[in-house]
CSV table of C-alpha atoms in Angstrom, one decimal:
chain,number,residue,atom,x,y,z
A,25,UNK,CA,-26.4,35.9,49.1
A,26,UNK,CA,-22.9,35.2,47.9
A,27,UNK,CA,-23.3,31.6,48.5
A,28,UNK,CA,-26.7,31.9,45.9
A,29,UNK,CA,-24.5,33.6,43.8
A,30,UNK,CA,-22.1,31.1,43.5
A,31,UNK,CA,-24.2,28.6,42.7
A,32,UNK,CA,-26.0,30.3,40.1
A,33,UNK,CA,-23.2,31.0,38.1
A,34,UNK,CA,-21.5,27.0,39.0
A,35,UNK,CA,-25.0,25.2,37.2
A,36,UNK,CA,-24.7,27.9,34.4
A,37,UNK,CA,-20.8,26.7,33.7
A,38,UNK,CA,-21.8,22.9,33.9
A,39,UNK,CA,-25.1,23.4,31.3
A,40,UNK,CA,-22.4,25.3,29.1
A,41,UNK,CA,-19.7,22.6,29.5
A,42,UNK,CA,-22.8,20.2,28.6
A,43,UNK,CA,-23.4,21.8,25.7
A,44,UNK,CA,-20.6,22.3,24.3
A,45,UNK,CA,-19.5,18.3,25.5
A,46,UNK,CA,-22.9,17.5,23.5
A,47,UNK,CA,-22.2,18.9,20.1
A,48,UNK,CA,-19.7,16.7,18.7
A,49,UNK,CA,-22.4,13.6,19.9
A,50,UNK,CA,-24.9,15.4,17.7
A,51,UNK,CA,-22.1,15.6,14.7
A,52,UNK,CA,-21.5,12.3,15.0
A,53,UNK,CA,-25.3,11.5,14.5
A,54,UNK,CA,-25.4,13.8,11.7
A,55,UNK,CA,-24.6,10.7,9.5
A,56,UNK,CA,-27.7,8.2,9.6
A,57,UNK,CA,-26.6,4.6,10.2
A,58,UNK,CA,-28.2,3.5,6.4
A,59,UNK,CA,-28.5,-0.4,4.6
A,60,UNK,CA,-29.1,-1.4,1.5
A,61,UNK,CA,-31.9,-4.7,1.6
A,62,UNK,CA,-33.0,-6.5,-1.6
A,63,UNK,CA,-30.5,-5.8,-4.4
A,64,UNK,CA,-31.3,-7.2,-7.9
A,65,UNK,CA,-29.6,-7.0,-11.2
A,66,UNK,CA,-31.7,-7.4,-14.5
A,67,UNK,CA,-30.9,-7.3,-17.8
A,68,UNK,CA,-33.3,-4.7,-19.8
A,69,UNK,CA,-33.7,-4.4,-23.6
A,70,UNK,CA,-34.5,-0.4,-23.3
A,71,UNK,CA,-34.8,2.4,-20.4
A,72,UNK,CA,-36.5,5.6,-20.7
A,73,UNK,CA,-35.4,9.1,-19.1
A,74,UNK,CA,-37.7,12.3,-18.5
A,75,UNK,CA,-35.7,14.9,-20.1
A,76,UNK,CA,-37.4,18.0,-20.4
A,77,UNK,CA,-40.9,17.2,-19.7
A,78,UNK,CA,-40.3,14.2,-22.9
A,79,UNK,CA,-39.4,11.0,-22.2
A,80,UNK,CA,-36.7,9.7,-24.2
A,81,UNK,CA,-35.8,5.7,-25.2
A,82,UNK,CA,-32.4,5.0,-24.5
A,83,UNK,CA,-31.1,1.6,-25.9
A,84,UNK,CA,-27.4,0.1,-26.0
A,85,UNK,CA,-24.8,1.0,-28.6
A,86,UNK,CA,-23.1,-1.5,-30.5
A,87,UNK,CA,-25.1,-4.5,-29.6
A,88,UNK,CA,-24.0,-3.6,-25.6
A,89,UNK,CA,-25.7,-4.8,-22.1
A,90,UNK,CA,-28.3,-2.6,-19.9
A,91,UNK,CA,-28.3,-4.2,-16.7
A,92,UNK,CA,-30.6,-2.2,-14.0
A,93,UNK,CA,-29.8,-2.5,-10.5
A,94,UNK,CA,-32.5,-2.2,-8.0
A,95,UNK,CA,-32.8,-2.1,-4.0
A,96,UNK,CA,-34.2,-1.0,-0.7
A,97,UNK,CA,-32.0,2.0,0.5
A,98,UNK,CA,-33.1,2.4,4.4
A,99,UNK,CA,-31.6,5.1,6.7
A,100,UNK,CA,-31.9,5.6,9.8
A,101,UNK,CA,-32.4,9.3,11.6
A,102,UNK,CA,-33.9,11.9,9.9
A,103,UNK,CA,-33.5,9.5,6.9
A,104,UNK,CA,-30.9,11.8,5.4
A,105,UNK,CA,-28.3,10.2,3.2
A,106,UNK,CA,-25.2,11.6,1.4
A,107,UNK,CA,-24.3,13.7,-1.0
A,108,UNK,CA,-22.3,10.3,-2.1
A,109,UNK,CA,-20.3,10.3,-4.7
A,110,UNK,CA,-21.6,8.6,-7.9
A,111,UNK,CA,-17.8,8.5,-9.3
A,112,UNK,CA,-17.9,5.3,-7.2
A,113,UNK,CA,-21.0,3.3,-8.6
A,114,UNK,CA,-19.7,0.5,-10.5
A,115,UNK,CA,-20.4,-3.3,-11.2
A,116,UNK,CA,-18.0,-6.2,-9.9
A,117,UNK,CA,-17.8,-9.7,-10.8
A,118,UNK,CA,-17.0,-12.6,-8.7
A,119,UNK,CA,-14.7,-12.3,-5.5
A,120,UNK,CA,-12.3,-9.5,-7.0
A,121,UNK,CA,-12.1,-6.1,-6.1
A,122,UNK,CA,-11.5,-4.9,-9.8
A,123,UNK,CA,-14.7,-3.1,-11.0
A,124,UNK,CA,-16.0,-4.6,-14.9
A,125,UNK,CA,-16.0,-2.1,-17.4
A,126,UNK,CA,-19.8,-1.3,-17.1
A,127,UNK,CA,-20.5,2.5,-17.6
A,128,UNK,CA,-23.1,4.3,-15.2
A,129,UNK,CA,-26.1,6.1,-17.2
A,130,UNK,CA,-28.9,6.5,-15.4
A,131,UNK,CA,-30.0,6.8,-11.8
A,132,UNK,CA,-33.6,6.9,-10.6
A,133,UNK,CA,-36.1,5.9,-8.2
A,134,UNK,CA,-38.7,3.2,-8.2
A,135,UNK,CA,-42.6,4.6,-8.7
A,136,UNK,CA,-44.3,1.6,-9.3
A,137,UNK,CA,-41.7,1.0,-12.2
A,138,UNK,CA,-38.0,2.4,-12.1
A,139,UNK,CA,-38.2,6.7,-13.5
A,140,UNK,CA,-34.4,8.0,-14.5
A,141,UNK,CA,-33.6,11.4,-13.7
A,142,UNK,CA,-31.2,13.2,-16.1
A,143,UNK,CA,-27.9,14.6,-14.4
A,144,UNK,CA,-27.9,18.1,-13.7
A,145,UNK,CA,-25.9,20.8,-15.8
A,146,UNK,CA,-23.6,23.1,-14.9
A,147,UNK,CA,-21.9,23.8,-11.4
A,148,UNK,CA,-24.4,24.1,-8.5
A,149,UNK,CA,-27.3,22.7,-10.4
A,150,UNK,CA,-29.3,19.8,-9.4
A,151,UNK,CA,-31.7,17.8,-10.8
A,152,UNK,CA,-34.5,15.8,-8.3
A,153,UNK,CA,-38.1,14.3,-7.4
A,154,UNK,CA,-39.8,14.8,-4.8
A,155,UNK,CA,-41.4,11.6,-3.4
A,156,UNK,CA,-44.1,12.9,-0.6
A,157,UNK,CA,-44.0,13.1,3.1
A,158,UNK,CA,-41.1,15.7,2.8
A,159,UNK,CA,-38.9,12.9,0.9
A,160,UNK,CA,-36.8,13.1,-2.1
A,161,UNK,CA,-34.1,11.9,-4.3
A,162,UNK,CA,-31.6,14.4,-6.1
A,163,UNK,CA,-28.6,14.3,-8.1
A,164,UNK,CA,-26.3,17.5,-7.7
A,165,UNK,CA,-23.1,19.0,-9.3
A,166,UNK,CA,-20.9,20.8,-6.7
A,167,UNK,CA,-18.4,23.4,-7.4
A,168,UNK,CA,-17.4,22.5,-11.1
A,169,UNK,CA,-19.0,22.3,-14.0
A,170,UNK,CA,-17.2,19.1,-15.2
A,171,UNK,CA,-16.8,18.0,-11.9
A,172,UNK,CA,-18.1,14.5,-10.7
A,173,UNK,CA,-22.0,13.9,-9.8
A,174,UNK,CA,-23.1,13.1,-6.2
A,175,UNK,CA,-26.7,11.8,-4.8
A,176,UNK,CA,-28.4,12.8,-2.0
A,177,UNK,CA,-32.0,11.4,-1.1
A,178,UNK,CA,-33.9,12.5,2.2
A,179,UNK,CA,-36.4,9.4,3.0
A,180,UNK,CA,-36.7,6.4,5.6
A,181,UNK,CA,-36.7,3.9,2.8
A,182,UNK,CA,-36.3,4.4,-0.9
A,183,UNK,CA,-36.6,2.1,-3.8
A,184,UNK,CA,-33.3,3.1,-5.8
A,185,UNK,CA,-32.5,2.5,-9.2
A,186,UNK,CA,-29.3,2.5,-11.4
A,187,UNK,CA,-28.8,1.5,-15.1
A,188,UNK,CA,-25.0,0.2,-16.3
A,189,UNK,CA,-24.1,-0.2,-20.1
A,190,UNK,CA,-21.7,-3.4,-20.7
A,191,UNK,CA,-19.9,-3.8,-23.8
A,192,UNK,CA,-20.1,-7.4,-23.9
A,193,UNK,CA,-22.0,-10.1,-22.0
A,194,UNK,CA,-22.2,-9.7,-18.1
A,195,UNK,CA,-20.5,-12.2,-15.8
A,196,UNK,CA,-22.2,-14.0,-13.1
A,197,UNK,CA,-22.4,-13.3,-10.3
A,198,UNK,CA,-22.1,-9.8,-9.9
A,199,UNK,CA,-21.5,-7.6,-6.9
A,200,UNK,CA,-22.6,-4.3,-6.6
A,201,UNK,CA,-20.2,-1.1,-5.1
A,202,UNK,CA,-22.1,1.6,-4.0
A,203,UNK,CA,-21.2,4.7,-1.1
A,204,UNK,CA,-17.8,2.6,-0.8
A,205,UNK,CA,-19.6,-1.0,0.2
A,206,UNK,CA,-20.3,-3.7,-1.7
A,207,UNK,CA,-23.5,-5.6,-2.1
A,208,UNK,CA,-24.1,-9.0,-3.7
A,209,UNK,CA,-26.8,-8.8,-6.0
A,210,UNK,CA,-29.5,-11.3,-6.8
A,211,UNK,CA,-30.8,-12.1,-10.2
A,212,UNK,CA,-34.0,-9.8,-10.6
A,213,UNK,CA,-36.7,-10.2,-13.4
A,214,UNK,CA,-38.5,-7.2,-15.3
A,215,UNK,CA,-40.4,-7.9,-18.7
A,216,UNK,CA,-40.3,-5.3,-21.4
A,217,UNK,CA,-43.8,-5.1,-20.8
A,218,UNK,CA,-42.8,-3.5,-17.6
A,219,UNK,CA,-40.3,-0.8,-19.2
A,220,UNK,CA,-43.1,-0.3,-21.1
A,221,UNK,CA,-45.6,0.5,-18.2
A,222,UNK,CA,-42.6,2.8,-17.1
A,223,UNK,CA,-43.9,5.4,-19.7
A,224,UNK,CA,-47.6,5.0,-20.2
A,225,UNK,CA,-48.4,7.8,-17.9
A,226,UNK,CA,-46.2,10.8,-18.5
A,227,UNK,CA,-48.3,12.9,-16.4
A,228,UNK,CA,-47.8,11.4,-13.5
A,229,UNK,CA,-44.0,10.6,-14.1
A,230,UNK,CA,-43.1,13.9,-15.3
A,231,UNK,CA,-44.8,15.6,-12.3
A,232,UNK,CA,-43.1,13.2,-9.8
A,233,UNK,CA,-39.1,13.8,-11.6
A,234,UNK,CA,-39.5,17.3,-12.1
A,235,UNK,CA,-35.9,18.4,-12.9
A,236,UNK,CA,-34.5,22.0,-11.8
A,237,UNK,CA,-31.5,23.9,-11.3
A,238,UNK,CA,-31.3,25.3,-7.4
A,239,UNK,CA,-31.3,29.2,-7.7
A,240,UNK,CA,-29.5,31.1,-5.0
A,241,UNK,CA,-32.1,33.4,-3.1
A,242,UNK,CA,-29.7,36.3,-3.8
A,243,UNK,CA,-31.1,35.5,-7.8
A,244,UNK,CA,-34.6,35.5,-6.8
A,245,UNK,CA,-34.1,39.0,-5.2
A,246,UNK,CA,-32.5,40.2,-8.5
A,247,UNK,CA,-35.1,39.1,-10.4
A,248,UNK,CA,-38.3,40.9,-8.5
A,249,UNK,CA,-36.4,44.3,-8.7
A,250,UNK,CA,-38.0,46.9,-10.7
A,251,UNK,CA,-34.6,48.1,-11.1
A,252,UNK,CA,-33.4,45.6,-12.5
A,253,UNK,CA,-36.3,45.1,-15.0
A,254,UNK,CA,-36.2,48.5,-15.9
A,255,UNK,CA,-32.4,48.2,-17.0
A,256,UNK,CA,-33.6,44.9,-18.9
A,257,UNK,CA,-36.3,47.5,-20.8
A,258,UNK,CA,-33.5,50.4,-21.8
A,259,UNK,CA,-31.0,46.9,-22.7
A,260,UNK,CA,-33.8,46.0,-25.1
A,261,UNK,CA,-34.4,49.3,-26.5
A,262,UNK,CA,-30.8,50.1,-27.3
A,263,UNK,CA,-30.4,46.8,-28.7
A,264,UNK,CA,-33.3,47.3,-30.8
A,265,UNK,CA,-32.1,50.4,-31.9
A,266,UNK,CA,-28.5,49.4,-32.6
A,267,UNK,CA,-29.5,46.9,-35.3
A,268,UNK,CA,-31.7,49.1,-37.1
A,269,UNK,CA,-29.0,51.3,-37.4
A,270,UNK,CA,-26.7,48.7,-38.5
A,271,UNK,CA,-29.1,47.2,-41.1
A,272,UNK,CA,-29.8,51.2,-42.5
A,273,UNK,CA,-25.4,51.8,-42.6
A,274,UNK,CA,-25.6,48.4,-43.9
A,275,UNK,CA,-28.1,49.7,-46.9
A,276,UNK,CA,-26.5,52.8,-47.1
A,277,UNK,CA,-22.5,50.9,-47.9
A,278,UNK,CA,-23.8,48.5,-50.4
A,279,UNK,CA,-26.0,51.2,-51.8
A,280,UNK,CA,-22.7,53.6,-52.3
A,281,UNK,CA,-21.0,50.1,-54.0
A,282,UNK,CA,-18.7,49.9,-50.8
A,283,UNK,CA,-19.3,45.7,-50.2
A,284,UNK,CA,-15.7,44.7,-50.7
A,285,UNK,CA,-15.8,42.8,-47.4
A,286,UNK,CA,-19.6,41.0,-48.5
A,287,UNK,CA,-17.6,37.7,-50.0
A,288,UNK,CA,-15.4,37.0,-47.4
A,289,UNK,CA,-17.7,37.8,-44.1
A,290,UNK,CA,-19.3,34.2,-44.4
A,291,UNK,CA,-16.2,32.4,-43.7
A,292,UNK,CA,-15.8,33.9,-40.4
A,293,UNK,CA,-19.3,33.2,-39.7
A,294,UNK,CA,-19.9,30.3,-37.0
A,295,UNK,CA,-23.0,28.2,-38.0
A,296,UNK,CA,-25.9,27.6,-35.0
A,297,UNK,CA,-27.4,24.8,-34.2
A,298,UNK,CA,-31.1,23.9,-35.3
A,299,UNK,CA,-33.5,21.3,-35.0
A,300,UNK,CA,-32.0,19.2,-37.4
A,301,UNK,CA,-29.0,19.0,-35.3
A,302,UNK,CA,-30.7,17.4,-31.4
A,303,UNK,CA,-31.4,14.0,-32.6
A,304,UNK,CA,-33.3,11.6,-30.5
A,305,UNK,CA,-32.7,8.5,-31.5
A,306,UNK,CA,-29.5,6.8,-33.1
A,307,UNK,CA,-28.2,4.3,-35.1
A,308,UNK,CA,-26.4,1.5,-34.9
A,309,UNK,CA,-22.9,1.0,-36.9
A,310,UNK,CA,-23.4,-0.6,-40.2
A,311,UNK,CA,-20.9,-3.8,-41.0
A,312,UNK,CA,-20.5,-1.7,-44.5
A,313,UNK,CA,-19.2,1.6,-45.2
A,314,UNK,CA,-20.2,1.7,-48.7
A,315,UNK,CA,-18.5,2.4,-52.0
A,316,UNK,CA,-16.3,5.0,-50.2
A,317,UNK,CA,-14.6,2.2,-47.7
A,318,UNK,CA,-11.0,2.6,-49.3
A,319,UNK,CA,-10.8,6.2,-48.9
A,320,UNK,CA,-12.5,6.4,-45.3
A,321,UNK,CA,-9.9,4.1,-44.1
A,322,UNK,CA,-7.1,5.9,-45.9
A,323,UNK,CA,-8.6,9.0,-44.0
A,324,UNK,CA,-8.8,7.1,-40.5
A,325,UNK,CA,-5.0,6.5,-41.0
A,326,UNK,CA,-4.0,10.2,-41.9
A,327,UNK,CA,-5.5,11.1,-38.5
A,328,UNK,CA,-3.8,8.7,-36.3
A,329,UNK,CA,-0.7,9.7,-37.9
A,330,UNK,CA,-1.9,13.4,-37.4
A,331,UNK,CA,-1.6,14.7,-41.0
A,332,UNK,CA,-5.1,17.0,-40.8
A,333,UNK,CA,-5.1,18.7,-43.7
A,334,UNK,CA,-4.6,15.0,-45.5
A,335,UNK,CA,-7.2,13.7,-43.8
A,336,UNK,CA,-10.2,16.3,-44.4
A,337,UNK,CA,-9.3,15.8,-47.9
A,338,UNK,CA,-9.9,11.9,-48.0
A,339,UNK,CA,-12.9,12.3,-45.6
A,340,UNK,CA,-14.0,15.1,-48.3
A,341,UNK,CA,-13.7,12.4,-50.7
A,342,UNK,CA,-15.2,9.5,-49.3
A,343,UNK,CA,-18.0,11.1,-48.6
A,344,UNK,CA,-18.1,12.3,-52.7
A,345,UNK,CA,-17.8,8.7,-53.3
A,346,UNK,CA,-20.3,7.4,-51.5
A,347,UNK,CA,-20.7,5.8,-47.7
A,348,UNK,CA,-23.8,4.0,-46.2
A,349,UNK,CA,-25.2,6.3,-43.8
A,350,UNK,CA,-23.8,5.8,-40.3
A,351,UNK,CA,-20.2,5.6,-42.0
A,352,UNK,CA,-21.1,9.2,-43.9
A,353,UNK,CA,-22.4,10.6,-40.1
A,354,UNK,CA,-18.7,9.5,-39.0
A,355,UNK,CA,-17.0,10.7,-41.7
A,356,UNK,CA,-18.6,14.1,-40.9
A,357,UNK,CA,-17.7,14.1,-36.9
A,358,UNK,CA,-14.0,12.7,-38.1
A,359,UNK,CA,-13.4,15.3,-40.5
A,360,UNK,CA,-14.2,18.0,-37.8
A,361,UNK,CA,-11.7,16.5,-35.8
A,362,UNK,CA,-9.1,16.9,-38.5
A,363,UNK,CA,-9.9,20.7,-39.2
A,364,UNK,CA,-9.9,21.6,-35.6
A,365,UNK,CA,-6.9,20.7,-35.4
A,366,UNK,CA,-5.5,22.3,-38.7
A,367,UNK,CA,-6.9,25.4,-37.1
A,368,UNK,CA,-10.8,26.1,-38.8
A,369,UNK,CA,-13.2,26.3,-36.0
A,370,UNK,CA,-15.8,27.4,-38.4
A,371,UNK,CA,-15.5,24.7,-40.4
A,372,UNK,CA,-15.0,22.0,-38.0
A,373,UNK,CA,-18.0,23.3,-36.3
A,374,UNK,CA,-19.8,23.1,-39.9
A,375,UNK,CA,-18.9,19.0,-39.8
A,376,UNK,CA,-19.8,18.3,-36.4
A,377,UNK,CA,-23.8,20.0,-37.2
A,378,UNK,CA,-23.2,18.1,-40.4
A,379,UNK,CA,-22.9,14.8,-38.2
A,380,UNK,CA,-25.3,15.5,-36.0
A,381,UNK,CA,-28.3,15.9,-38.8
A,382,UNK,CA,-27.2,13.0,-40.7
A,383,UNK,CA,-30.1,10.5,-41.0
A,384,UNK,CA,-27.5,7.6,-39.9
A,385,UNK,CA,-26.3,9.7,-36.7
A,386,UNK,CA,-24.8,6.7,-33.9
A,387,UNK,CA,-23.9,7.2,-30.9
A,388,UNK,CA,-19.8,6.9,-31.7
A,389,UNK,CA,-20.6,10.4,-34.0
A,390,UNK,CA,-22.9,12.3,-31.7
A,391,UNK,CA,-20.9,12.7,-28.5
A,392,UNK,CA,-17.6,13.5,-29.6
A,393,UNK,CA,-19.1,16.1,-31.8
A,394,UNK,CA,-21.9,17.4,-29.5
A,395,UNK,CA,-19.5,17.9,-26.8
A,396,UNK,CA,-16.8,19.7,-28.8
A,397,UNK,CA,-20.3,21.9,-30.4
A,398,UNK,CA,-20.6,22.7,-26.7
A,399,UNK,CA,-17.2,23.8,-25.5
A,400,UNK,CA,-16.9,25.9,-28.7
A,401,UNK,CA,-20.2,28.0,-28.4
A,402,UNK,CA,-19.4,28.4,-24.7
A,403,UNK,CA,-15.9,30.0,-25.8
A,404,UNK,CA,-17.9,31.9,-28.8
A,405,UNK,CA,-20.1,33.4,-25.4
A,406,UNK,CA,-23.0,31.7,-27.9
A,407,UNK,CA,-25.0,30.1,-24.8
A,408,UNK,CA,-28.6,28.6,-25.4
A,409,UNK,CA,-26.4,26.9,-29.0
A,410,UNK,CA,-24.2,25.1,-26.2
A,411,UNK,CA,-26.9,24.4,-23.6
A,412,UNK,CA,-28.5,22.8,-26.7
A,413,UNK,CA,-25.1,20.8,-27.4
A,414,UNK,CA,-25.2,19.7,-23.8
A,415,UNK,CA,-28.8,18.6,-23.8
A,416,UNK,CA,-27.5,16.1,-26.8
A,417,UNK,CA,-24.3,15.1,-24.8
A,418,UNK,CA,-26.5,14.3,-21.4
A,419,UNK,CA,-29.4,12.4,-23.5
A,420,UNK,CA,-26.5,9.9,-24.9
A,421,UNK,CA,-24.7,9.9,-21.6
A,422,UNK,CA,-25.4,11.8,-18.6
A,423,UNK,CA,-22.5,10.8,-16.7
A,424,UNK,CA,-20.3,11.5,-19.6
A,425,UNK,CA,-17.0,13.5,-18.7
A,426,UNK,CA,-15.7,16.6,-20.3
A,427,UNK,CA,-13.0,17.4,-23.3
A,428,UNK,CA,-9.5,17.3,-21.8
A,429,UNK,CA,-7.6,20.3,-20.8
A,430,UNK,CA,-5.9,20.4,-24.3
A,431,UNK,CA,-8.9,20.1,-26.3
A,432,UNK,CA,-10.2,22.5,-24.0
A,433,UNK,CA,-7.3,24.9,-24.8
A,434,UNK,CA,-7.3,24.4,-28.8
A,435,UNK,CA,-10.7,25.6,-29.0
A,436,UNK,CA,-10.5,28.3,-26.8
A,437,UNK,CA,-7.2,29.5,-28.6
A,438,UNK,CA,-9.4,28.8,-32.2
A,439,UNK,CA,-12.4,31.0,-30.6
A,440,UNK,CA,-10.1,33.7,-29.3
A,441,UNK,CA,-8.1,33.7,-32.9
A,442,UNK,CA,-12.6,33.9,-34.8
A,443,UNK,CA,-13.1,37.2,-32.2
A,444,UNK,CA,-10.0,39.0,-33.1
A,445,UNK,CA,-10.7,38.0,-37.0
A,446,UNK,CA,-14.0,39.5,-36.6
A,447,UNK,CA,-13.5,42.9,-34.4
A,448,UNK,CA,-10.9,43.3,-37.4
A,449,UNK,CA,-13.7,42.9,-40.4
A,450,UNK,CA,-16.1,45.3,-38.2
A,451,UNK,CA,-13.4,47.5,-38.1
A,452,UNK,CA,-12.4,47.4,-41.8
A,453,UNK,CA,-16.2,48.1,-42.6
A,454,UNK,CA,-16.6,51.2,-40.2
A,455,UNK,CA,-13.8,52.9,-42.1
A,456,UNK,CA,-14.3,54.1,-44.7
C-alpha cells in the first residue's frame, strides 16, 4: 500500500517538474517565426485616409515624394505579430545603414487597393480593421499620450502597407527597415487610376477600417449603472439651473448700472474653435508674399532674434499691407508664436484660429498652430476644442510628435496665469 503510495505521489512530481520544464518552451513560441515576401516601393501622386467615417486626400507638401511601400507579412503560429515599434519604420538607400530623411505617414493594409488607418489618440487608444477569419491589423498607443506608435496585426499572411513623404527625389535603390530587419525593395507600379479605385466604395472601406478607442470593461460597467446615470440627470439639472441663475444676477447687475467689469471680460475670453478652423485640404507655398514681403521678413528676423513684442507688430503690419494668401496664413501662425511667448495666450490662440481659417492655410501653418490650439485647450480643461485640434494635427500627420517640454510648460504656466485672471473677475463681480 505504501509502495502505491509512493508511486503515486513520484508520477505526480515528474508531470509537475514537466510542466513547469514546459513553460518557458511555450514562451519561447509566444513569438511567431514571421517573413516579409514581395516588398515594392512606388511612387504615388496622392493617398487617401478614412478618418472619421470621411476619407480624406492627402498629397505632398512643398512639391515632396509619396513613396508607398507594399509586402506580404507572413507569420507563423497563431499568426500573432508584435506590438512593433513604428518609431523604427524608415527608408534606406544603397548599402548604408543611415536611414534617408523620409517621414512615416500612413500605415494600412491592402483590400484590393492599399486603405490607411489614422493613428490612434491619446494613451491606451487604438485604432484597427478587422480583416475576417478572426484577423486584424491595429495601430496602438501605450502608456503615453505622446508616446511612440506600435503595430500589432493577428493574421497568417497580410498584405501591409506604409506611405513615406521625401523632401526631395528618392534614391535608388532603396532598402526598407522594418521590426529591426531590413528588406530590399523592388520597384512596384500603381496608376493613379488605382489610388483612385482606393476610394470609390466608401462603404465597404469604411466598414472594413473602422477606427476605435479600446474601453476598459471597468468603463463599460460605469456606464450601464443607473447610478451613475441618475447622478448624470441631478449634474444636468444643477447645471441647468446654475446658468439661469447666472444669466437672471447677470440682468439684475447691468439692470442696477453695476457692468464696470463688461469691457474688460472679453480680453480674458479664450476663443473656440469652429468649422472654419478644421481645414481639409491645404495649400501649397506661394513663390510671392505679396506687397507686404519687406515687413514679413523684417518680422521673421525679430523672432529669431526673439524680440516678440517687435515681431507681432511687423506681422500686424504686413498683414495691413497686404500678403498673397499662404504668406498671410503664415503670418497669422507666426504671429501667435510671438505673443505666446510675450505672454498672451488669448491672443496667440486668436492667431493660430486666424491661421487655420485662412483660405491659403499650408501645411507649414496648420501643424504648428493646431498642435499648440491643442495643448492650450487641454490646459484650459476645454476638451472636445482640443480633440478637434488633434483631429487637424493627425489628418496632416499622424505620426507627428508633440510640443517639447518647454513649450509644453509656457502654455501651461500662460493657462494657469488666464484661470487665476478669471476666478479674480468672477470674484470682483460677486461683490458687490
Amino acid at each position: 500500500m505504501k509502495t502505491k503510495h509512493l508511486l503515486r505521489h513520484a508520477v505526480t512530481a515528474l508531470l509537475l517538474l514537466a510542466s513547469f520544464a514546459a513553460l518557458p518552451a511555450e514562451q519561447e513560441q509566444a513569438e511567431n517565426d514571421w517573413q516579409i515576401d514581395n516588398a515594392t516601393v512606388t511612387e504615388v501622386p496622392f493617398f487617401r485616409q478614412l478618418i472619421d467615417g470621411q476619407w480624406f486626400e492627402r498629397r505632398p507638401r512643398n512639391r515632396g515624394t509619396f513613396l508607398e511601400v507594399r509586402a506580404t507579412l507572413k507569420v507563423a503560429g497563431d499568426g500573432s505579430f508584435g506590438p512593433s515599434s513604428l518609431a523604427t519604420a524608415g527608408l534606406l538607400a544603397g548599402a548604408g545603414d543611415v536611414p534617408i530623411g523620409a517621414e512615416l505617414l500612413a500605415v494600412g493594409v491592402v483590400r484590393t487597393n492599399c486603405l490607411y488607418l489614422r493613428a490612434p489618440i491619446g494613451a491606451g487608444n487604438e485604432a484597427f480593421a478587422k480583416l475576417g477569419a478572426g484577423n486584424e491589423i491595429a495601430i496602438l498607443r501605450e502608456s503615453d499620450a505622446n508616446g511612440p506608435l506600435f503595430l500589432r496585426t493577428r493574421a497568417p499572411s497580410l498584405e501591409l502597407c506604409m506611405v513615406f513623404e521625401l523632401p526631395d527625389t528618392p534614391p535608388s535603390p532603396l532598402r526598407w527597415r522594418f521590426a529591426e530587419r531590413t528588406i530590399p525593395l523592388a520597384a512596384g507600379t500603381r496608376s493613379p487610376a488605382e489610388s483612385e479605385a482606393a476610394a470609390s466604395d466608401p462603404l465597404d472601406s469604411a466598414a472594413s477600417l473602422a477606427s476605435s478607442p479600446s474601453v476598459p470593461p471597468l468603463w463599460r460597467r460605469a456606464i450601464s449603472s443607473p447610478l451613475l446615470w441618475t447622478a448624470l440627470v441631478l449634474a444636468a439639472l444643477a447645471l441647468v439651473g446654475g446658468v439661469a441663475l447666472q444669466r437672471l444676477w447677470r440682468r439684475h447687475r447691468l439692470a442696477n448700472g453695476s457692468g464696470s467689469h463688461a469691457d474688460s471680460s472679453s480680453a480674458l475670453d479664450i476663443p473656440r474653435v469652429g468649422a472654419a478652423h478644421q481645414p481639409t485640404r491645404f495649400a501649397s507655398v506661394e513663390p510671392e508674399a505679396g506687397a507686404g514681403h519687406l515687413q514679413f521678413h523684417d518680422a521673421m528676423a525679430a523672432l529669431r532674434l526673439g524680440d516678440w513684442e517687435r515681431a507681432n507688430a511687423v506681422f500686424g503690419e504686413a498683414i495691413a499691407v497686404g500678403l498673397t494668401p499662404t504668406f498671410e496664413a503664415g503670418a497669422w501662425s507666426l504671429r501667435g508664436e510671438a505673443m505666446l511667448n510675450d505672454g498672451d495666450l488669448v491672443g496667440a490662440a486668436t492667431c493660430f484660429l486666424r491661421a487655420l481659417s485662412s483660405p491659403g492655410v499650408t501645411v507649414e501653418a496648420a501643424l504648428p498652430a493646431a498642435s499648440q490650439l491643442a495643448a492650450i485647450y487641454r490646459q484650459l480643461r476645454l476638451r472636445r476644442d482640443a480633440v478637434k485640434m488633434e483631429d487637424v494635427r493627425a489628418r496632416i500627420n499622424p505620426f507627428a510628435g508633440d510640443l517639447g517640454p518647454q513649450r509644453l510648460e509656457l502654455i501651461a504656466s500662460l493657462a494657469r496665469e488666464l484661470k487665476h485672471k478669471k476666478r479674480t473677475r468672477m470674484l470682483a463681480r460677486l461683490i458687490p
